[in-house]
Amino acid sequence: MPTILAIESSCDETSAAICKDGKILSNVIASQKIHEEYGGVVPELASRAHMQNIVPVVDVAIKNAGCKLEDIDAIAFTQAPGLIGALLVGGQFAKSMSLALDKPLIAVHHMQAHVIANLIEDPRPKFPFLCLTVSGGHTQIVLCESPLKMKVIGQTIDDAAGEAFDKTAKILGLPYPGGPLIDKHARDGNANAYTFTEPQIKGLDFSFSGLKTSILYFINNAGRSNVFKEELVATSEERKNFIDNNLADICASVQNRIVSILLNKLAKAAKETGINQICIAGGVSANSGLRNSILKMGEQKNWEVYIPKFEYCTDNAAMIATTGYYKYLAGDFADLSATPTARAEW
Ligand code: KG4
Ligand code: ZN
């Protein structure tokens, strides 16, 4: 049974994990604080931070797992999608280790791995299941028939759900990443205080850019309207007062709409496919509104809902290692020509 070293470097977390016989022995994540002062991830700074972090992160992952270099049977790495410079650091490191240890290389699709995060620990969903993957870069509904057989059946046509949270936070003057702060303020607010319309998008796809624009107008008009009207545009002092006096209600109302957009499409997917095993993945699955609502909807609709540990929801190498484990069992190896790519269909 294989021991797999996995490396994840697609965005702003440098992570390494060891998985033995399908069980995670270590999962080390170094987050990059440097981006906070820029209000978003700066790709070049991410690549440099990965270069600084990768050796110590891999070293600690091996030590925490209580294993040695010679115990490693294969090296898995995130091949795509992600920031190209960031992916290249992890990819080159993985290839070098594969060459040095003379062990096979396994190329992993990051979005597939987010879904597989649900298979890391018990309770695990039964196949087939649906996974709502919601992160800063992606919003997808995935139908998963087996660990390596999955299909995207719905996705965003513009912004991701995490972007909708982060951009709203930016409009409200909150620091990056704003998703967790919106969640925090929303807990003290009235989710029905303000109404933002639900976009009418066909099928199982999502859209968040219209919501973002209406929030922008809503704040520019100091809550008087969420469409543009020249005579309603507020002064910067009015806007500031409006935000200061109503922050909790604004956050709760926006969060309520983002969650309902996500869950209405998920319910449609469950109905159309007849599947009642429902999972979530990605950083936005930390959102308390989403968690509470999916559990409530699950009770109403007789779903079995699975939510991985938060450590496995955000970017992490444990999900890459577990995907690598299934690929190892399937004999699906890559060679040294496997090149990272920023985008990849699957
Ligand atoms: O999966 P992730 O860690 O990174 C990628 O984007 O791949 O997701 C990060 C996203 C950010 O947009 C962040 O604001 C959002 O997840 N997020 C949240 C919460 N925690 C993280 N959004 C809403 N509520 C939260 N509690
Ligand atoms: Zn991710």
XYZ file of N, CA, C and O and ligand atoms in Angstrom, residues 8 10-11 81 110-111 114 133 135-138 282-283 313-316 319, ligand 2:
77
model
N 0.678 21.043 -2.857
C -0.352 21.955 -3.401
C 0.221 23.372 -3.383
O 0.704 23.840 -2.357
N -1.405 25.992 -5.781
C -2.113 26.619 -6.906
C -2.411 28.097 -6.697
O -2.603 28.828 -7.657
N -2.474 28.529 -5.419
C -2.827 29.939 -5.189
C -1.932 30.527 -4.096
O -0.739 30.705 -4.334
N -6.242 23.733 -12.061
C -5.952 25.090 -12.524
C -5.395 25.928 -11.375
O -5.426 25.494 -10.224
N -6.856 20.262 -9.409
C -7.191 20.888 -8.129
C -8.696 20.809 -7.801
O -9.082 20.556 -6.647
N -9.561 21.004 -8.810
C -10.996 21.025 -8.533
C -11.532 19.623 -8.241
O -12.466 19.452 -7.464
N -10.726 19.022 -4.635
C -11.666 19.650 -3.686
C -12.853 18.713 -3.438
O -13.326 18.581 -2.311
N -18.946 22.865 -4.979
C -17.591 23.368 -4.682
C -17.606 24.885 -4.795
O -17.854 25.428 -5.880
N -15.419 28.305 -3.891
C -14.175 28.892 -3.402
C -14.042 30.309 -3.941
O -14.983 30.855 -4.531
N -12.843 30.884 -3.756
C -12.617 32.233 -4.253
C -12.521 32.277 -5.771
O -12.725 33.313 -6.392
N -12.217 31.138 -6.383
C -12.044 31.120 -7.830
C -13.074 30.290 -8.576
O -13.166 30.368 -9.800
N -13.848 29.467 -7.847
C -14.750 28.527 -8.529
C -16.079 28.379 -7.826
O -16.157 28.494 -6.604
N -14.511 23.544 -0.691
C -14.019 24.887 -1.009
C -14.140 25.812 0.198
O -14.913 25.541 1.131
N -13.376 26.909 0.178
C -13.283 27.817 1.316
C -14.611 28.409 1.763
O -14.827 28.626 2.958
N -11.381 21.900 3.597
C -12.241 22.689 2.689
C -11.426 23.733 1.940
O -11.583 23.932 0.741
N -10.550 24.448 2.659
C -9.715 25.454 1.989
C -8.580 24.710 1.281
O -8.450 23.487 1.415
N -7.743 25.442 0.540
C -6.695 24.763 -0.222
C -5.747 23.997 0.708
O -5.257 24.552 1.695
N -5.510 22.744 0.399
C -4.680 21.883 1.259
C -4.124 20.723 0.442
O -4.702 20.344 -0.585
N -6.062 16.831 0.306
C -6.998 16.455 -0.773
C -6.226 16.043 -2.035
O -6.679 15.195 -2.799
Zn -9.051 25.682 -4.212
